[in-house]
Short mmCIF file of C-alpha atoms and ligand atoms in Angstrom, two decimals:
data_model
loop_
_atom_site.label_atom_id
_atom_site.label_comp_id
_atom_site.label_asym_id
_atom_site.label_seq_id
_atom_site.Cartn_x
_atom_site.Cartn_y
_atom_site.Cartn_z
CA UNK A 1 -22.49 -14.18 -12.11
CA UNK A 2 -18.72 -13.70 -11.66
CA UNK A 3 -17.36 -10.63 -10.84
CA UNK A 4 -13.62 -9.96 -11.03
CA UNK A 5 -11.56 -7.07 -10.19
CA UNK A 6 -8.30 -6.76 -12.07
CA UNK A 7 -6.55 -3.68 -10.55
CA UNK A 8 -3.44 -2.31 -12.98
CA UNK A 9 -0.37 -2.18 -11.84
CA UNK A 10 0.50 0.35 -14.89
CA UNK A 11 -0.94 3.32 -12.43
CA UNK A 12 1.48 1.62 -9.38
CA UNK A 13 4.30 3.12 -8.01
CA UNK A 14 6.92 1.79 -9.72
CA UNK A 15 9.53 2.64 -7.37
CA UNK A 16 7.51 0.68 -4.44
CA UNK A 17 5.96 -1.77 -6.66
CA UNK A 18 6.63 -4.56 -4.25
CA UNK A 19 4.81 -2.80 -1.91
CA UNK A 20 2.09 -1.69 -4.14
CA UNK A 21 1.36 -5.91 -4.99
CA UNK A 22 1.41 -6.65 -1.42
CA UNK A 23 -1.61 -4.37 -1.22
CA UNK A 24 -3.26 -6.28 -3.79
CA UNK A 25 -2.37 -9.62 -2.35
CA UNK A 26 -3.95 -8.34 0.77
CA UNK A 27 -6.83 -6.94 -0.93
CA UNK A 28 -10.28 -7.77 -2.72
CA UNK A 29 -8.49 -7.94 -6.34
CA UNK A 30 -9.04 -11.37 -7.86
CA UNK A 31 -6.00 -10.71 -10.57
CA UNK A 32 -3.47 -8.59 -11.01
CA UNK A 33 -3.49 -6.70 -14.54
CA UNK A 34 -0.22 -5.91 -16.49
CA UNK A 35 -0.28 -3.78 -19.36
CA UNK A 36 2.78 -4.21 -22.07
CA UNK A 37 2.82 -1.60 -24.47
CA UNK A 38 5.35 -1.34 -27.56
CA UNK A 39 5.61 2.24 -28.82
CA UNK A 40 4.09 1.03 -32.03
CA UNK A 41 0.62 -0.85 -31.73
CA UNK A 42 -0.09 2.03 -29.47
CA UNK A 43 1.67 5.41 -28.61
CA UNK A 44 3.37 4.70 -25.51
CA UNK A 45 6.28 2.12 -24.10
CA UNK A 46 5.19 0.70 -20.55
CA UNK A 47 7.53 -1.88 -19.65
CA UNK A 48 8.45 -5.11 -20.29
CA UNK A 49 9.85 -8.75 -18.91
CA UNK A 50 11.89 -7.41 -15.79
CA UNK A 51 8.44 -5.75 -14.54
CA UNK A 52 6.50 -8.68 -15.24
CA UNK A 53 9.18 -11.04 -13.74
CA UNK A 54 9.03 -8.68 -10.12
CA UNK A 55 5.46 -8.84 -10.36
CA UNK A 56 5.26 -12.80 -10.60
CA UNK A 57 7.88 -12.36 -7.71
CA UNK A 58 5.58 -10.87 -5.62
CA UNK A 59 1.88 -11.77 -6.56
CA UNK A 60 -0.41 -14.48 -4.87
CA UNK A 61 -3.11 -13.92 -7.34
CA UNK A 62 -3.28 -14.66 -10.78
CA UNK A 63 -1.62 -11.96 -13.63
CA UNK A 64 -3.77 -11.38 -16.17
CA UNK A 65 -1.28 -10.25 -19.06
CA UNK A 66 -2.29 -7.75 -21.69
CA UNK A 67 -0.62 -7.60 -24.58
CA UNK A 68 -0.80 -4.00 -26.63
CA UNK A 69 1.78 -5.53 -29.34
CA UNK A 70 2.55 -6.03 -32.91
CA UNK A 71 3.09 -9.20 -33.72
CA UNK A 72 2.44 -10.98 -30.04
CA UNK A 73 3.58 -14.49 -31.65
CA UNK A 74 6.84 -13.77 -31.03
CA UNK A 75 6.83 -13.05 -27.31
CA UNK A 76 3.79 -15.45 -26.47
CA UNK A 77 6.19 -18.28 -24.94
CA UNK A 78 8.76 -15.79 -22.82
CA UNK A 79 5.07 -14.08 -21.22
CA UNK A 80 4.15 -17.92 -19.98
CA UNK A 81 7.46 -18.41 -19.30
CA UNK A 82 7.64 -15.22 -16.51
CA UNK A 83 4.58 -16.62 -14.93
CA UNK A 84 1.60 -14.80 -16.85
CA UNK A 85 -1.73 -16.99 -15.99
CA UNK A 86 -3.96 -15.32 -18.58
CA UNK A 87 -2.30 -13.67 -22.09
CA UNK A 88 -4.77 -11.23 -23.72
CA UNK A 89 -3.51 -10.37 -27.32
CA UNK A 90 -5.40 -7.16 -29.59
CA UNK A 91 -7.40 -8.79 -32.33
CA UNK A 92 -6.13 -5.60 -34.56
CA UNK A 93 -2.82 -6.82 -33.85
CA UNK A 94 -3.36 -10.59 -35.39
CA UNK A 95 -4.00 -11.30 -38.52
CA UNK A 96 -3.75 -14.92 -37.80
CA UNK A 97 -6.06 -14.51 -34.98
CA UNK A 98 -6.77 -18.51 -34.60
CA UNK A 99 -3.38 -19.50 -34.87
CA UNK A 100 -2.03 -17.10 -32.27
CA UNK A 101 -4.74 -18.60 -29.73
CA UNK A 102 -3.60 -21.73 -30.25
CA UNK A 103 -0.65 -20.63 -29.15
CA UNK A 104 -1.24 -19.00 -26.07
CA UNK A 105 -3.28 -22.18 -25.04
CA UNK A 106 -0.19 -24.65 -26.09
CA UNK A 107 1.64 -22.32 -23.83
CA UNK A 108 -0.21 -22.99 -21.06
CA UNK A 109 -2.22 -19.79 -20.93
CA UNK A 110 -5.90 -18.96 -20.59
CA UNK A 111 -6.28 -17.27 -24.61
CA UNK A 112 -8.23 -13.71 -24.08
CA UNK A 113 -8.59 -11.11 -27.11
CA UNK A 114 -9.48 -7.66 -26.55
CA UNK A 115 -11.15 -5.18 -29.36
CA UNK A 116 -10.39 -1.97 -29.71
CA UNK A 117 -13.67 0.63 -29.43
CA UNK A 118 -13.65 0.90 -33.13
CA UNK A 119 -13.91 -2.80 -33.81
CA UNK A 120 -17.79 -4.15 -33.77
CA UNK A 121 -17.93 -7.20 -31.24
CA UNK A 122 -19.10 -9.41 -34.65
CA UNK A 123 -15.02 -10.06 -35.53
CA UNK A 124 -15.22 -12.16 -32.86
CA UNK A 125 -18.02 -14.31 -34.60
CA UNK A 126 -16.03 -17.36 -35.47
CA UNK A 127 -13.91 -17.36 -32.24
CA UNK A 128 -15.14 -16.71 -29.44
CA UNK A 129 -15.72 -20.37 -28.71
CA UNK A 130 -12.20 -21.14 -28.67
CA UNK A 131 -11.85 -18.24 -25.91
CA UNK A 132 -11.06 -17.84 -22.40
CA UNK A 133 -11.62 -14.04 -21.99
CA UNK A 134 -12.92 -11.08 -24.22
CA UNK A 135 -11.88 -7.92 -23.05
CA UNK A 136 -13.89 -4.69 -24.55
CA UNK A 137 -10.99 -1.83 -24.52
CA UNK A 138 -13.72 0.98 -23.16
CA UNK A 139 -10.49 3.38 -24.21
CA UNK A 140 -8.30 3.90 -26.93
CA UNK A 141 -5.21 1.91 -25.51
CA UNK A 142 -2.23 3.26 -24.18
CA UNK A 143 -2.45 5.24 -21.19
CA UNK A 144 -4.16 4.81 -18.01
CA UNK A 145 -6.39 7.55 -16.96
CA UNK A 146 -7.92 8.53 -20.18
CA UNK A 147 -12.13 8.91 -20.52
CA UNK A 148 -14.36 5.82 -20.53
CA UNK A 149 -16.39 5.58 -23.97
CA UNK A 150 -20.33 5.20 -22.92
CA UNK A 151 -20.76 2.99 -26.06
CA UNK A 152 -18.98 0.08 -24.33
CA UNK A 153 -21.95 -0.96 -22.35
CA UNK A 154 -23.59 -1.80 -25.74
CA UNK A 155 -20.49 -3.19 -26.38
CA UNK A 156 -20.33 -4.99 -23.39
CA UNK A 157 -24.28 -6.57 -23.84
CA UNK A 158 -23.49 -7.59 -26.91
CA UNK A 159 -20.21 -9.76 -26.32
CA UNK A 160 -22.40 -11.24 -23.39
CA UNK A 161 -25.30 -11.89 -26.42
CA UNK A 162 -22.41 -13.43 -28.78
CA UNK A 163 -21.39 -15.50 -26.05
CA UNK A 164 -24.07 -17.43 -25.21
CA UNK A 165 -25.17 -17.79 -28.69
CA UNK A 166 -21.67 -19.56 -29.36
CA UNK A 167 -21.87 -21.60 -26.27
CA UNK A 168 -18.68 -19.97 -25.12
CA UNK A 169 -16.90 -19.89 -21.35
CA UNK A 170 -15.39 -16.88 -22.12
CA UNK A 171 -15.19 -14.29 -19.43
CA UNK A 172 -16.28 -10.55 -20.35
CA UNK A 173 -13.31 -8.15 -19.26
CA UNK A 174 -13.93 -4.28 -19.59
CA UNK A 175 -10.28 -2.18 -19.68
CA UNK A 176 -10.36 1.75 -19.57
CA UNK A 177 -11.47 4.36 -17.36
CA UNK A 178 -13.47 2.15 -14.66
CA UNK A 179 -14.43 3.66 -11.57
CA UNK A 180 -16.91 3.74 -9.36
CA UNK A 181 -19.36 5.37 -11.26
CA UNK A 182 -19.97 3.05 -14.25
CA UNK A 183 -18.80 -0.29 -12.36
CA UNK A 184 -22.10 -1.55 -11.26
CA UNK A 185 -23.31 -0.81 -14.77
CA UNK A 186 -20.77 -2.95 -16.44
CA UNK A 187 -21.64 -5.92 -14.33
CA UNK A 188 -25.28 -5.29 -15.49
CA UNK A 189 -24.17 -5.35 -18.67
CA UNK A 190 -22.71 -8.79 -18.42
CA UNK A 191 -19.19 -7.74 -17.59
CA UNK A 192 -17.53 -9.87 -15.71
CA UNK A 193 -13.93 -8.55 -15.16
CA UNK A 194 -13.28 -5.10 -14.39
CA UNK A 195 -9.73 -3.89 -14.81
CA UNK A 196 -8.83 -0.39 -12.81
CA UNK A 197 -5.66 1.75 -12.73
CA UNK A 198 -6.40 5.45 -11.78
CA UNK A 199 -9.74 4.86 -10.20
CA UNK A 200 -7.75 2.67 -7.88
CA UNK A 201 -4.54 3.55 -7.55
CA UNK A 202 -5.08 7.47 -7.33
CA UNK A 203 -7.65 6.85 -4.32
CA UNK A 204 -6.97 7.38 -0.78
CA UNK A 205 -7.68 3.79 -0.47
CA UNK A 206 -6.73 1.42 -3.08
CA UNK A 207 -7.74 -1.41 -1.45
CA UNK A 208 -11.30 -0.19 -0.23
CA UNK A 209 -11.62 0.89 -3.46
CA UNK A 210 -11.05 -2.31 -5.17
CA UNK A 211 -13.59 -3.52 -2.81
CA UNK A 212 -15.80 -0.99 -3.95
CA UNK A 213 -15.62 -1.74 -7.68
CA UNK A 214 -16.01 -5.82 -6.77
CA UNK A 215 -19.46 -5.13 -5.16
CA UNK A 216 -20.75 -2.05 -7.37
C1 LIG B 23 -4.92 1.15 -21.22
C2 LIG B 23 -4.55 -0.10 -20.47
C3 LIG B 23 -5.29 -0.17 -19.20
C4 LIG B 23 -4.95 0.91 -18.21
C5 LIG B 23 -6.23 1.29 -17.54
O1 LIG B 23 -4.40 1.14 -22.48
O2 LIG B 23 -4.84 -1.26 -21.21
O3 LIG B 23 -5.21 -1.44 -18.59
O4 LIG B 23 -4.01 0.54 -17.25
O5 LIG B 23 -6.04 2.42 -16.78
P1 LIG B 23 -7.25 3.25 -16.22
O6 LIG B 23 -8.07 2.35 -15.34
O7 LIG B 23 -6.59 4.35 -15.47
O8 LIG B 23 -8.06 3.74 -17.39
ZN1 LIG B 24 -4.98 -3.21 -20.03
#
């Protein structure tokens, strides 16, 4: 079973951010998560292409790029462009769901869609075979630090269900209020990329704590 731990730099200090990636560069993480938030899919602006553009500067490991956008069509090609290895795009955000993973994969990306807590796991019926990654928001997006919603691990058991009923490769992410506590559980439920902001960056020890979530 593959177990991932995508640490996000949206709870890094952005003033040493350099010095924050060479932690995870030296660290457990497997990717590096980067959270782009518009002000109008969800409440809150993060940052944009400069960010991503010093991160790619400074990562050895993979950034796994999620997109909290309206219409992500439009800015699919400049995310491949500064250097993002996977692009992750909100299913409530595409109404042209198919078409929109199509592009991410023409742009060279591995194509990953994340539902929101409200959204049942079935949307993703006739598409999850055409999928790199899943990710199962376990918060309401927009900020880092908020509450993680128990109901994901049902959430989380039944992506893993729908997957290998569609004979999909896709790889189970789980985004929101990870920590320590619930970690192991995830993997149990068949998750198989945890993404961590607070839980890591607020510790005394990011990188033993990244450590700690990769072998919950
Ligand atoms: C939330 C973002 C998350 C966020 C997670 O909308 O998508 O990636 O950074 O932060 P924590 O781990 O603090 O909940
Ligand atoms: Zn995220």
């Amino acid at each position: 079973m593959t177990h991932l731990v995508s640490p996000s730099i949206l709870s890094a200090d952005f003033g040493n951010l350099q010095r924050d990636i060479e932690m995870l560069n030296a660290s457990e993480a497997d990717w590096i998560h980067v959270d782009i938030m518009d002000g109008v899919f969800v409440p809150n602006i993060s940052f944009g292409f400069p960010v991503a553009e010093v991160a790619k500067k400074h990562a050895t490991k993979p950034l796994d790029v999620h997109l909290m956008i309206v219409e992500p069509d439009r800015y699919i090609k400049r995310f491949a462009d500064a250097g993002a290895y996977g692009l992750t795009v909100q299913l409530e955000a595409c109404p042209n769901l198919h078409r929109t993973v199509q592009f991410i994969k023409e742009a060279g990306c591995r194509a990953g869609v994340a539902i929101n807590p409200h959204s049942p796991v079935a949307l993703l019926d006739d598409i999850i075979a055409d999928l790199d990654l899943v990710l199962v928001m376990s918060v309401n997006p927009g900020f880092g630090g908020q509450h993680f919603i128990e109901n994901t691990y049902k959430k989380v058991s039944e992506t893993r269900d729908l997957v290998a009923k569609r004979n999909s490769k896709a790889l189970i992410e789980v985004d929101g209020g990870v920590d320590k506590s619930n970690a192991g559980k995830l993997y149990t439920a068949g998750a198989n990329v945890l993404v961590a902001g607070s839980s890591v960056f607020a510790s005394g020890n990011p990188s033993a704590m990244i450590s700690t979530l990769k072998h919950a």
